[in-house]
Amino acid sequence: MQQKVNVRVDGERPIGTISPRLYGHFAEHLGRCCYDGLWAGDHFRPDVLQALREMPTPFLRWPGGCYADHYHWRDGIGPTRPTRLGMSCGLQVEDDNSLGTHEFLEFCEQIGAASYLAGNMGSGSVQEMCDWVEYCNTSVNTTLKQERESNGRLEPFGVKVWGVGNENWGCGGNYSPETYGLEYRRYATMLRDVDHSAEWVVCGQVKDWNERVLETLKGHLELVSHFSIHQYWTRGGPGRDFTEAQYYELLKEADETENFVVETRALIEGVAQGKRKIGIALDEWGVWHPEARGWGPDSCEIKGHNYEQACTLRDALAANAALEGFHRQCNSLSMCNLAQIVNVLHAPIRTEGDKMWLTPTYHVLHMHKPHFWAEALPVEIDGEMVSATASSKSGRTAVTVMNRHFKESAQVRLSLPGEPIRFELLASESAADENGPDAPERVRIQPIAATKDGNDWVIELPKHSVVTIQT
Ligand code: AHR
Protein backbone atom coordinates (compact mmCIF):
# COMPACT_ATOMS: atom_id res chain seq x y z
CA MET A 1 0.00 0.00 0.00
CA GLN A 2 1.38 3.41 -0.93
CA GLN A 3 1.75 6.01 1.82
CA LYS A 4 0.46 9.53 1.16
CA VAL A 5 2.39 12.18 3.05
CA ASN A 6 2.31 15.98 3.25
CA VAL A 7 5.60 17.80 3.73
CA ARG A 8 5.51 21.51 4.57
CA VAL A 9 8.62 23.66 4.84
CA ASP A 10 8.35 26.46 7.38
CA GLY A 11 10.32 29.36 5.91
CA GLU A 12 9.45 31.69 8.79
CA ARG A 13 11.45 30.15 11.67
CA PRO A 14 15.06 29.47 10.63
CA ILE A 15 16.96 27.23 13.07
CA GLY A 16 20.52 28.36 12.35
CA THR A 17 23.25 28.21 9.72
CA ILE A 18 24.42 24.86 8.35
CA SER A 19 28.20 25.11 8.40
CA PRO A 20 30.02 23.07 5.73
CA ARG A 21 32.07 21.73 8.64
CA LEU A 22 29.08 19.49 9.39
CA TYR A 23 30.03 17.75 6.13
CA GLY A 24 33.61 17.03 7.20
CA HIS A 25 35.57 13.82 6.62
CA PHE A 26 38.23 11.78 8.35
CA ALA A 27 41.38 10.26 6.82
CA GLU A 28 43.35 7.95 9.08
CA HIS A 29 46.47 5.94 8.37
CA LEU A 30 44.41 2.79 8.83
CA GLY A 31 44.20 -0.09 6.36
CA ARG A 32 43.84 1.26 2.80
CA CYS A 33 42.41 4.66 3.69
CA CYS A 34 45.46 6.92 3.35
CA TYR A 35 48.03 4.58 1.81
CA ASP A 36 46.55 3.13 -1.37
CA GLY A 37 43.17 4.90 -1.11
CA LEU A 38 44.35 8.51 -1.14
CA TRP A 39 48.08 8.20 -1.63
CA ALA A 40 49.83 6.12 -4.29
CA GLY A 41 53.38 6.11 -2.89
CA ASP A 42 54.55 9.50 -4.15
CA HIS A 43 51.38 11.28 -5.28
CA PHE A 44 47.67 11.48 -4.52
CA ARG A 45 45.41 9.43 -6.77
CA PRO A 46 44.04 11.95 -9.31
CA ASP A 47 40.70 10.09 -9.66
CA VAL A 48 40.10 10.19 -5.90
CA LEU A 49 41.25 13.81 -5.68
CA GLN A 50 38.78 14.85 -8.38
CA ALA A 51 35.91 12.91 -6.79
CA LEU A 52 36.60 14.49 -3.40
CA ARG A 53 36.61 17.95 -4.93
CA GLU A 54 33.25 17.29 -6.54
CA MET A 55 31.63 15.61 -3.52
CA PRO A 56 32.57 18.26 -2.05
CA THR A 57 34.97 17.86 0.90
CA PRO A 58 34.92 21.07 2.92
CA PHE A 59 36.80 19.82 5.98
CA LEU A 60 39.23 16.96 6.63
CA ARG A 61 40.67 15.44 9.81
CA TRP A 62 44.04 13.63 9.83
CA PRO A 63 46.13 11.51 10.69
CA GLY A 64 43.89 9.61 13.16
CA GLY A 65 42.06 8.29 15.09
CA CYS A 66 44.09 5.99 17.22
CA TYR A 67 47.00 6.49 14.83
CA ALA A 68 47.34 10.10 16.01
CA ASP A 69 48.47 9.10 19.51
CA HIS A 70 51.40 7.15 18.04
CA TYR A 71 52.28 9.66 15.35
CA HIS A 72 55.37 11.86 15.45
CA TRP A 73 54.99 14.64 12.93
CA ARG A 74 58.73 15.12 12.38
CA ASP A 75 58.82 11.65 10.78
CA GLY A 76 56.70 13.02 7.95
CA ILE A 77 58.64 16.12 6.85
CA GLY A 78 61.78 16.71 4.80
CA PRO A 79 63.61 14.67 2.19
CA THR A 80 64.66 11.75 4.41
CA ARG A 81 61.94 9.98 6.34
CA PRO A 82 62.16 7.01 8.66
CA THR A 83 60.06 3.89 8.25
CA ARG A 84 58.10 3.30 11.44
CA LEU A 85 55.55 0.90 12.80
CA GLY A 86 52.25 2.39 11.71
CA MET A 87 49.82 1.49 14.47
CA SER A 88 46.11 1.92 14.80
CA CYS A 89 43.20 -0.22 15.95
CA GLY A 90 45.33 -3.34 16.30
CA LEU A 91 46.90 -3.12 12.83
CA GLN A 92 50.63 -2.81 12.38
CA VAL A 93 52.08 -1.72 9.05
CA GLU A 94 55.36 -0.61 7.61
CA ASP A 95 54.86 3.13 7.42
CA ASP A 96 57.38 4.97 5.26
CA ASN A 97 55.93 8.37 6.20
CA SER A 98 55.83 9.44 2.55
CA LEU A 99 52.46 11.04 3.25
CA GLY A 100 53.27 13.67 5.86
CA THR A 101 52.31 17.17 6.93
CA HIS A 102 53.13 19.04 3.69
CA GLU A 103 51.54 16.41 1.47
CA PHE A 104 48.35 16.27 3.53
CA LEU A 105 47.91 20.02 3.93
CA GLU A 106 48.61 20.74 0.27
CA PHE A 107 46.13 18.00 -0.66
CA CYS A 108 43.50 19.76 1.48
CA GLU A 109 44.16 22.96 -0.45
CA GLN A 110 43.74 21.13 -3.75
CA ILE A 111 40.38 19.62 -2.83
CA GLY A 112 39.11 22.81 -1.14
CA ALA A 113 39.08 21.38 2.40
CA ALA A 114 39.93 23.16 5.63
CA SER A 115 42.28 20.96 7.64
CA TYR A 116 41.98 19.52 11.14
CA LEU A 117 45.07 17.90 12.66
CA ALA A 118 44.95 15.53 15.64
CA GLY A 119 47.96 15.79 17.98
CA ASN A 120 49.70 13.06 19.93
CA MET A 121 48.87 12.91 23.62
CA GLY A 122 49.55 9.18 23.93
CA SER A 123 53.26 8.83 23.16
CA GLY A 124 54.01 12.48 22.43
CA SER A 125 54.67 15.57 24.52
CA VAL A 126 53.35 19.09 24.93
CA GLN A 127 56.51 20.44 23.31
CA GLU A 128 56.15 18.12 20.31
CA MET A 129 52.64 19.34 19.65
CA CYS A 130 53.55 23.00 20.24
CA ASP A 131 56.34 22.56 17.67
CA TRP A 132 53.90 21.08 15.13
CA VAL A 133 51.57 24.08 15.53
CA GLU A 134 54.52 26.47 15.21
CA TYR A 135 55.92 24.62 12.19
CA CYS A 136 52.57 24.77 10.39
CA ASN A 137 51.30 28.18 11.37
CA THR A 138 53.95 30.67 12.44
CA SER A 139 55.02 33.65 10.38
CA VAL A 140 57.61 34.66 13.00
CA ASN A 141 61.09 33.97 11.67
CA THR A 142 61.93 31.00 13.92
CA THR A 143 64.04 27.95 13.14
CA LEU A 144 60.86 25.89 12.69
CA LYS A 145 59.48 28.43 10.22
CA GLN A 146 62.78 28.31 8.31
CA GLU A 147 62.62 24.53 8.29
CA ARG A 148 59.09 24.68 6.85
CA GLU A 149 60.36 27.06 4.18
CA SER A 150 63.32 24.87 3.34
CA ASN A 151 60.82 22.03 2.87
CA GLY A 152 59.06 24.11 0.24
CA ARG A 153 56.34 26.04 2.02
CA LEU A 154 56.82 29.78 2.44
CA GLU A 155 53.37 30.81 3.64
CA PRO A 156 52.01 29.44 6.93
CA PHE A 157 49.55 26.59 6.36
CA GLY A 158 47.10 28.25 8.76
CA VAL A 159 45.70 25.06 10.29
CA LYS A 160 42.78 26.25 12.41
CA VAL A 161 41.56 23.13 14.21
CA TRP A 162 43.74 20.93 16.44
CA GLY A 163 42.67 17.85 18.35
CA VAL A 164 44.42 17.42 21.69
CA GLY A 165 44.63 13.63 21.51
CA ASN A 166 41.99 11.17 20.33
CA GLU A 167 39.85 8.76 22.35
CA ASN A 168 42.19 9.23 25.31
CA TRP A 169 39.80 7.17 27.42
CA GLY A 170 41.01 4.18 25.32
CA CYS A 171 43.57 3.90 22.54
CA GLY A 172 44.89 7.40 23.26
CA GLY A 173 46.45 6.39 26.57
CA ASN A 174 43.70 4.87 28.76
CA TYR A 175 43.59 8.04 30.85
CA SER A 176 41.09 8.58 33.62
CA PRO A 177 38.85 11.58 32.84
CA GLU A 178 40.44 13.61 35.62
CA THR A 179 44.01 12.90 34.48
CA TYR A 180 43.11 13.62 30.88
CA GLY A 181 41.34 16.84 31.91
CA LEU A 182 44.44 18.03 33.78
CA GLU A 183 46.74 17.07 30.91
CA TYR A 184 44.43 18.82 28.47
CA ARG A 185 44.72 21.99 30.56
CA ARG A 186 48.52 21.81 30.38
CA TYR A 187 48.58 21.12 26.62
CA ALA A 188 46.00 23.74 25.70
CA THR A 189 47.56 26.43 27.90
CA MET A 190 50.89 26.04 26.09
CA LEU A 191 49.41 25.51 22.63
CA ARG A 192 47.28 28.62 22.84
CA ASP A 193 50.38 30.76 23.25
CA VAL A 194 51.80 29.36 20.02
CA ASP A 195 48.70 30.26 18.00
CA HIS A 196 46.06 32.52 19.56
CA SER A 197 43.67 32.07 16.66
CA ALA A 198 43.60 28.26 16.56
CA GLU A 199 40.73 26.13 17.87
CA TRP A 200 41.34 23.28 20.34
CA VAL A 201 39.34 20.06 20.53
CA VAL A 202 38.98 18.23 23.84
CA CYS A 203 38.27 14.51 23.81
CA GLY A 204 34.89 13.35 25.09
CA GLN A 205 33.23 9.94 25.22
CA VAL A 206 30.07 8.86 27.06
CA LYS A 207 28.13 10.70 29.78
CA ASP A 208 30.27 9.74 32.80
CA TRP A 209 33.59 10.60 31.11
CA ASN A 210 32.13 13.81 29.71
CA GLU A 211 30.83 14.99 33.08
CA ARG A 212 34.13 14.30 34.80
CA VAL A 213 36.29 15.89 32.09
CA LEU A 214 34.05 18.97 32.09
CA GLU A 215 34.26 19.13 35.88
CA THR A 216 38.08 19.10 35.63
CA LEU A 217 38.02 21.81 32.98
CA LYS A 218 35.51 24.00 34.79
CA GLY A 219 37.22 27.32 35.41
CA HIS A 220 39.41 26.85 32.32
CA LEU A 221 36.81 26.64 29.61
CA GLU A 222 38.55 29.39 27.67
CA LEU A 223 40.96 26.60 26.67
CA VAL A 224 38.24 24.61 24.91
CA SER A 225 36.77 25.41 21.50
CA HIS A 226 35.17 22.05 20.65
CA PHE A 227 34.11 18.98 22.61
CA SER A 228 34.65 15.76 20.64
CA ILE A 229 32.28 12.79 20.67
CA HIS A 230 32.25 9.72 18.42
CA GLN A 231 29.25 7.70 17.34
CA TYR A 232 29.46 4.46 15.39
CA TRP A 233 26.31 2.52 14.54
CA THR A 234 26.67 -1.17 15.20
CA ARG A 235 23.16 -2.59 15.61
CA GLY A 236 22.20 -3.05 11.96
CA GLY A 237 23.40 -6.62 11.51
CA PRO A 238 25.51 -7.64 8.51
CA GLY A 239 26.55 -5.07 5.95
CA ARG A 240 24.81 -6.84 3.03
CA ASP A 241 22.57 -9.69 4.14
CA PHE A 242 20.48 -7.76 6.60
CA THR A 243 16.81 -8.36 7.41
CA GLU A 244 14.01 -5.82 7.25
CA ALA A 245 14.15 -5.49 11.04
CA GLN A 246 17.91 -4.81 10.89
CA TYR A 247 17.33 -2.23 8.16
CA TYR A 248 15.01 -0.29 10.47
CA GLU A 249 17.32 -0.79 13.45
CA LEU A 250 20.20 0.89 11.64
CA LEU A 251 18.04 3.90 10.73
CA LYS A 252 16.87 4.11 14.34
CA GLU A 253 20.45 4.09 15.55
CA ALA A 254 21.36 6.82 13.08
CA ASP A 255 18.43 8.91 14.35
CA GLU A 256 19.58 8.42 17.94
CA THR A 257 22.83 10.23 17.15
CA GLU A 258 20.85 13.44 17.57
CA ASN A 259 19.90 12.45 21.14
CA PHE A 260 23.58 12.01 21.96
CA VAL A 261 24.27 15.52 20.67
CA VAL A 262 21.39 16.97 22.70
CA GLU A 263 22.54 15.14 25.85
CA THR A 264 26.13 16.32 25.37
CA ARG A 265 24.96 19.89 24.77
CA ALA A 266 23.08 19.81 28.11
CA LEU A 267 26.21 18.62 29.95
CA ILE A 268 28.34 21.34 28.38
CA GLU A 269 25.77 24.03 29.14
CA GLY A 270 25.54 22.82 32.72
CA VAL A 271 29.20 23.76 33.12
CA ALA A 272 29.59 26.64 30.65
CA GLN A 273 26.33 28.32 31.74
CA GLY A 274 26.20 30.47 28.64
CA LYS A 275 29.57 32.06 29.40
CA ARG A 276 31.53 30.16 26.76
CA LYS A 277 30.36 28.77 23.41
CA ILE A 278 31.81 25.27 23.01
CA GLY A 279 30.87 23.44 19.84
CA ILE A 280 30.24 19.71 19.74
CA ALA A 281 32.69 18.00 17.40
CA LEU A 282 31.17 14.73 16.22
CA ASP A 283 34.51 14.02 14.64
CA GLU A 284 33.93 10.32 13.92
CA TRP A 285 30.53 9.00 12.89
CA GLY A 286 29.01 6.37 10.66
CA VAL A 287 28.20 2.69 10.27
CA TRP A 288 30.64 0.09 11.60
CA HIS A 289 29.40 -3.27 10.33
CA PRO A 290 30.35 -6.48 12.17
CA GLU A 291 32.41 -7.69 9.18
CA ALA A 292 34.81 -4.80 9.86
CA ARG A 293 34.72 -5.05 13.63
CA GLY A 294 37.90 -6.85 14.61
CA TRP A 295 38.56 -3.93 16.90
CA GLY A 296 36.29 -1.10 17.93
CA PRO A 297 32.76 -0.83 19.26
CA ASP A 298 31.57 -4.00 21.02
CA SER A 299 34.73 -5.93 20.32
CA CYS A 300 38.25 -6.09 21.61
CA GLU A 301 39.38 -8.98 19.44
CA ILE A 302 41.98 -8.36 16.79
CA LYS A 303 41.29 -10.71 13.92
CA GLY A 304 43.33 -9.11 11.18
CA HIS A 305 40.42 -7.18 9.68
CA ASN A 306 41.20 -4.48 7.19
CA TYR A 307 38.25 -2.31 8.28
CA GLU A 308 36.64 -2.49 4.86
CA GLN A 309 32.93 -3.24 4.63
CA ALA A 310 29.94 -3.19 2.30
CA CYS A 311 28.65 0.31 1.54
CA THR A 312 25.04 -0.18 0.46
CA LEU A 313 22.09 2.09 -0.19
CA ARG A 314 20.94 1.34 3.39
CA ASP A 315 24.14 2.95 4.73
CA ALA A 316 23.48 6.03 2.60
CA LEU A 317 19.95 6.30 4.02
CA ALA A 318 21.39 6.02 7.54
CA ALA A 319 23.85 8.83 6.70
CA ASN A 320 20.96 10.91 5.40
CA ALA A 321 19.00 10.30 8.62
CA ALA A 322 21.98 11.53 10.64
CA LEU A 323 22.36 14.60 8.40
CA GLU A 324 18.73 15.54 9.08
CA GLY A 325 19.63 15.57 12.78
CA PHE A 326 22.84 17.55 12.13
CA HIS A 327 20.74 20.28 10.50
CA ARG A 328 18.34 20.39 13.45
CA GLN A 329 21.35 20.59 15.81
CA CYS A 330 23.37 23.03 13.70
CA ASN A 331 23.63 25.47 16.61
CA SER A 332 25.16 22.80 18.85
CA LEU A 333 27.39 20.93 16.40
CA SER A 334 30.51 22.72 15.25
CA MET A 335 31.80 19.90 13.04
CA CYS A 336 31.05 16.33 11.97
CA ASN A 337 33.54 13.98 10.30
CA LEU A 338 32.34 10.85 8.57
CA ALA A 339 34.60 7.84 9.26
CA GLN A 340 36.43 7.29 6.96
CA ILE A 341 37.00 9.00 3.62
CA VAL A 342 38.24 6.18 1.35
CA ASN A 343 37.95 2.38 1.60
CA VAL A 344 37.70 2.14 5.39
CA LEU A 345 34.37 1.82 7.30
CA HIS A 346 31.55 4.09 6.04
CA ALA A 347 33.48 5.28 3.02
CA PRO A 348 32.02 7.51 0.29
CA ILE A 349 34.76 6.36 -2.12
CA ARG A 350 36.22 2.90 -2.73
CA THR A 351 39.21 1.83 -4.78
CA GLU A 352 40.57 -1.47 -6.06
CA GLY A 353 43.82 -1.23 -8.02
CA ASP A 354 43.24 1.32 -10.79
CA LYS A 355 39.49 1.29 -10.31
CA MET A 356 37.56 3.79 -8.23
CA TRP A 357 33.85 3.94 -7.54
CA LEU A 358 31.49 6.12 -5.56
CA THR A 359 29.31 4.55 -2.89
CA PRO A 360 25.64 5.49 -2.37
CA THR A 361 26.76 7.55 0.66
CA TYR A 362 28.88 9.71 -1.67
CA HIS A 363 25.75 10.47 -3.68
CA VAL A 364 23.71 11.42 -0.61
CA LEU A 365 26.47 13.79 0.51
CA HIS A 366 26.59 15.31 -2.96
CA MET A 367 22.81 15.81 -2.94
CA HIS A 368 23.17 17.79 0.30
CA LYS A 369 25.48 20.39 -1.24
CA PRO A 370 22.71 23.02 -1.58
CA HIS A 371 22.35 22.98 2.23
CA PHE A 372 25.91 24.27 2.82
CA TRP A 373 25.90 27.73 4.43
CA ALA A 374 22.09 27.79 4.21
CA GLU A 375 19.68 28.46 7.07
CA ALA A 376 18.16 25.20 8.33
CA LEU A 377 14.35 25.35 8.30
CA PRO A 378 11.80 23.34 10.30
CA VAL A 379 9.75 20.83 8.32
CA GLU A 380 6.29 19.51 9.21
CA ILE A 381 5.43 15.99 8.05
CA ASP A 382 2.25 14.01 8.68
CA GLY A 383 3.62 10.51 8.07
CA GLU A 384 5.90 8.16 10.01
CA MET A 385 7.91 6.69 7.17
CA VAL A 386 8.93 9.91 5.47
CA SER A 387 11.41 12.37 6.92
CA ALA A 388 12.88 15.55 5.50
CA THR A 389 15.27 18.42 6.04
CA ALA A 390 15.15 21.85 4.41
CA SER A 391 17.18 25.01 4.18
CA SER A 392 17.19 28.36 2.45
CA LYS A 393 19.95 30.53 1.08
CA SER A 394 19.72 33.76 -0.94
CA GLY A 395 15.98 33.33 -1.43
CA ARG A 396 16.28 29.75 -2.68
CA THR A 397 15.05 26.65 -0.87
CA ALA A 398 16.43 23.11 -0.86
CA VAL A 399 14.53 20.14 0.60
CA THR A 400 15.87 16.61 1.01
CA VAL A 401 13.08 14.08 1.54
CA MET A 402 13.61 10.43 2.44
CA ASN A 403 11.15 7.57 2.10
CA ARG A 404 12.33 5.16 4.82
CA HIS A 405 9.85 2.41 3.99
CA PHE A 406 11.57 -0.87 3.20
CA LYS A 407 8.89 -2.09 0.80
CA GLU A 408 6.49 0.67 -0.16
CA SER A 409 6.68 3.81 -2.24
CA ALA A 410 5.34 7.12 -0.94
CA GLN A 411 3.38 9.88 -2.59
CA VAL A 412 4.80 13.09 -1.19
CA ARG A 413 2.87 16.34 -1.49
CA LEU A 414 5.34 19.15 -0.96
CA SER A 415 4.49 22.70 -0.11
CA LEU A 416 7.47 25.02 -0.36
CA PRO A 417 8.17 28.62 -1.20
CA GLY A 418 9.29 29.13 -4.81
CA GLU A 419 9.32 27.09 -8.02
CA PRO A 420 11.54 23.97 -8.05
CA ILE A 421 14.16 23.86 -10.76
CA ARG A 422 15.97 20.67 -9.89
CA PHE A 423 14.90 17.22 -8.66
CA GLU A 424 17.50 14.54 -7.90
CA LEU A 425 16.71 11.01 -6.74
CA LEU A 426 18.86 8.29 -5.18
CA ALA A 427 17.08 4.93 -5.37
CA SER A 428 17.66 1.30 -6.26
CA GLU A 429 15.61 -1.90 -6.32
CA SER A 430 17.11 -3.29 -3.10
CA ALA A 431 18.30 -1.39 -0.02
CA ALA A 432 21.25 -3.81 -0.08
CA ASP A 433 22.34 -2.62 -3.52
CA GLU A 434 25.82 -1.18 -3.76
CA ASN A 435 28.35 -0.14 -6.34
CA GLY A 436 31.53 -2.03 -7.10
CA PRO A 437 34.46 -2.18 -9.51
CA ASP A 438 32.34 -3.93 -12.15
CA ALA A 439 29.11 -2.04 -11.51
CA PRO A 440 30.16 1.45 -10.44
CA GLU A 441 26.78 3.00 -11.30
CA ARG A 442 24.26 0.48 -10.01
CA VAL A 443 23.16 3.02 -7.39
CA ARG A 444 23.33 6.52 -8.79
CA ILE A 445 21.62 9.90 -8.81
CA GLN A 446 18.75 10.06 -11.31
CA PRO A 447 16.25 12.73 -12.33
CA ILE A 448 12.70 12.32 -10.97
CA ALA A 449 9.47 13.79 -12.29
CA ALA A 450 7.09 15.84 -10.16
CA THR A 451 3.65 17.22 -10.95
CA LYS A 452 2.16 20.51 -9.88
CA ASP A 453 -1.16 20.38 -8.06
CA GLY A 454 -2.40 23.82 -7.03
CA ASN A 455 0.46 25.32 -5.04
CA ASP A 456 1.96 21.92 -4.16
CA TRP A 457 4.35 19.58 -5.88
CA VAL A 458 3.56 15.88 -5.91
CA ILE A 459 6.40 13.36 -6.12
CA GLU A 460 6.23 9.58 -6.25
CA LEU A 461 9.13 8.48 -4.07
CA PRO A 462 10.24 4.86 -4.53
CA LYS A 463 10.76 2.65 -1.48
CA HIS A 464 13.95 3.38 0.51
CA SER A 465 14.99 6.43 -1.47
CA VAL A 466 16.12 10.05 -1.08
CA VAL A 467 15.25 13.06 -3.22
CA THR A 468 16.58 16.63 -3.16
CA ILE A 469 14.44 19.40 -4.58
CA GLN A 470 15.86 22.87 -5.17
CA THR A 471 14.07 26.06 -6.05
O1 AHR B 1 37.83 4.99 12.79
C1 AHR B 1 38.49 3.90 13.35
C2 AHR B 1 38.85 4.11 14.81
O2 AHR B 1 37.69 4.23 15.56
C3 AHR B 1 39.63 5.35 15.12
O3 AHR B 1 40.99 5.20 14.93
C4 AHR B 1 39.32 5.57 16.59
O4 AHR B 1 39.35 6.93 16.95
C5 AHR B 1 37.93 4.97 16.74
O5 AHR B 1 37.87 4.10 17.81
Short mmCIF file of C-alpha atoms in Angstrom, two decimals, residues 38 40 43-53 356:
data_model
loop_
_atom_site.label_atom_id
_atom_site.label_comp_id
_atom_site.label_asym_id
_atom_site.label_seq_id
_atom_site.Cartn_x
_atom_site.Cartn_y
_atom_site.Cartn_z
CA LEU A 38 44.35 8.51 -1.14
CA ALA A 40 49.83 6.12 -4.29
CA HIS A 43 51.38 11.28 -5.28
CA PHE A 44 47.67 11.48 -4.52
CA ARG A 45 45.41 9.43 -6.77
CA PRO A 46 44.04 11.95 -9.31
CA ASP A 47 40.70 10.09 -9.66
CA VAL A 48 40.10 10.19 -5.90
CA LEU A 49 41.25 13.81 -5.68
CA GLN A 50 38.78 14.85 -8.38
CA ALA A 51 35.91 12.91 -6.79
CA LEU A 52 36.60 14.49 -3.40
CA ARG A 53 36.61 17.95 -4.93
CA MET A 356 37.56 3.79 -8.23
#
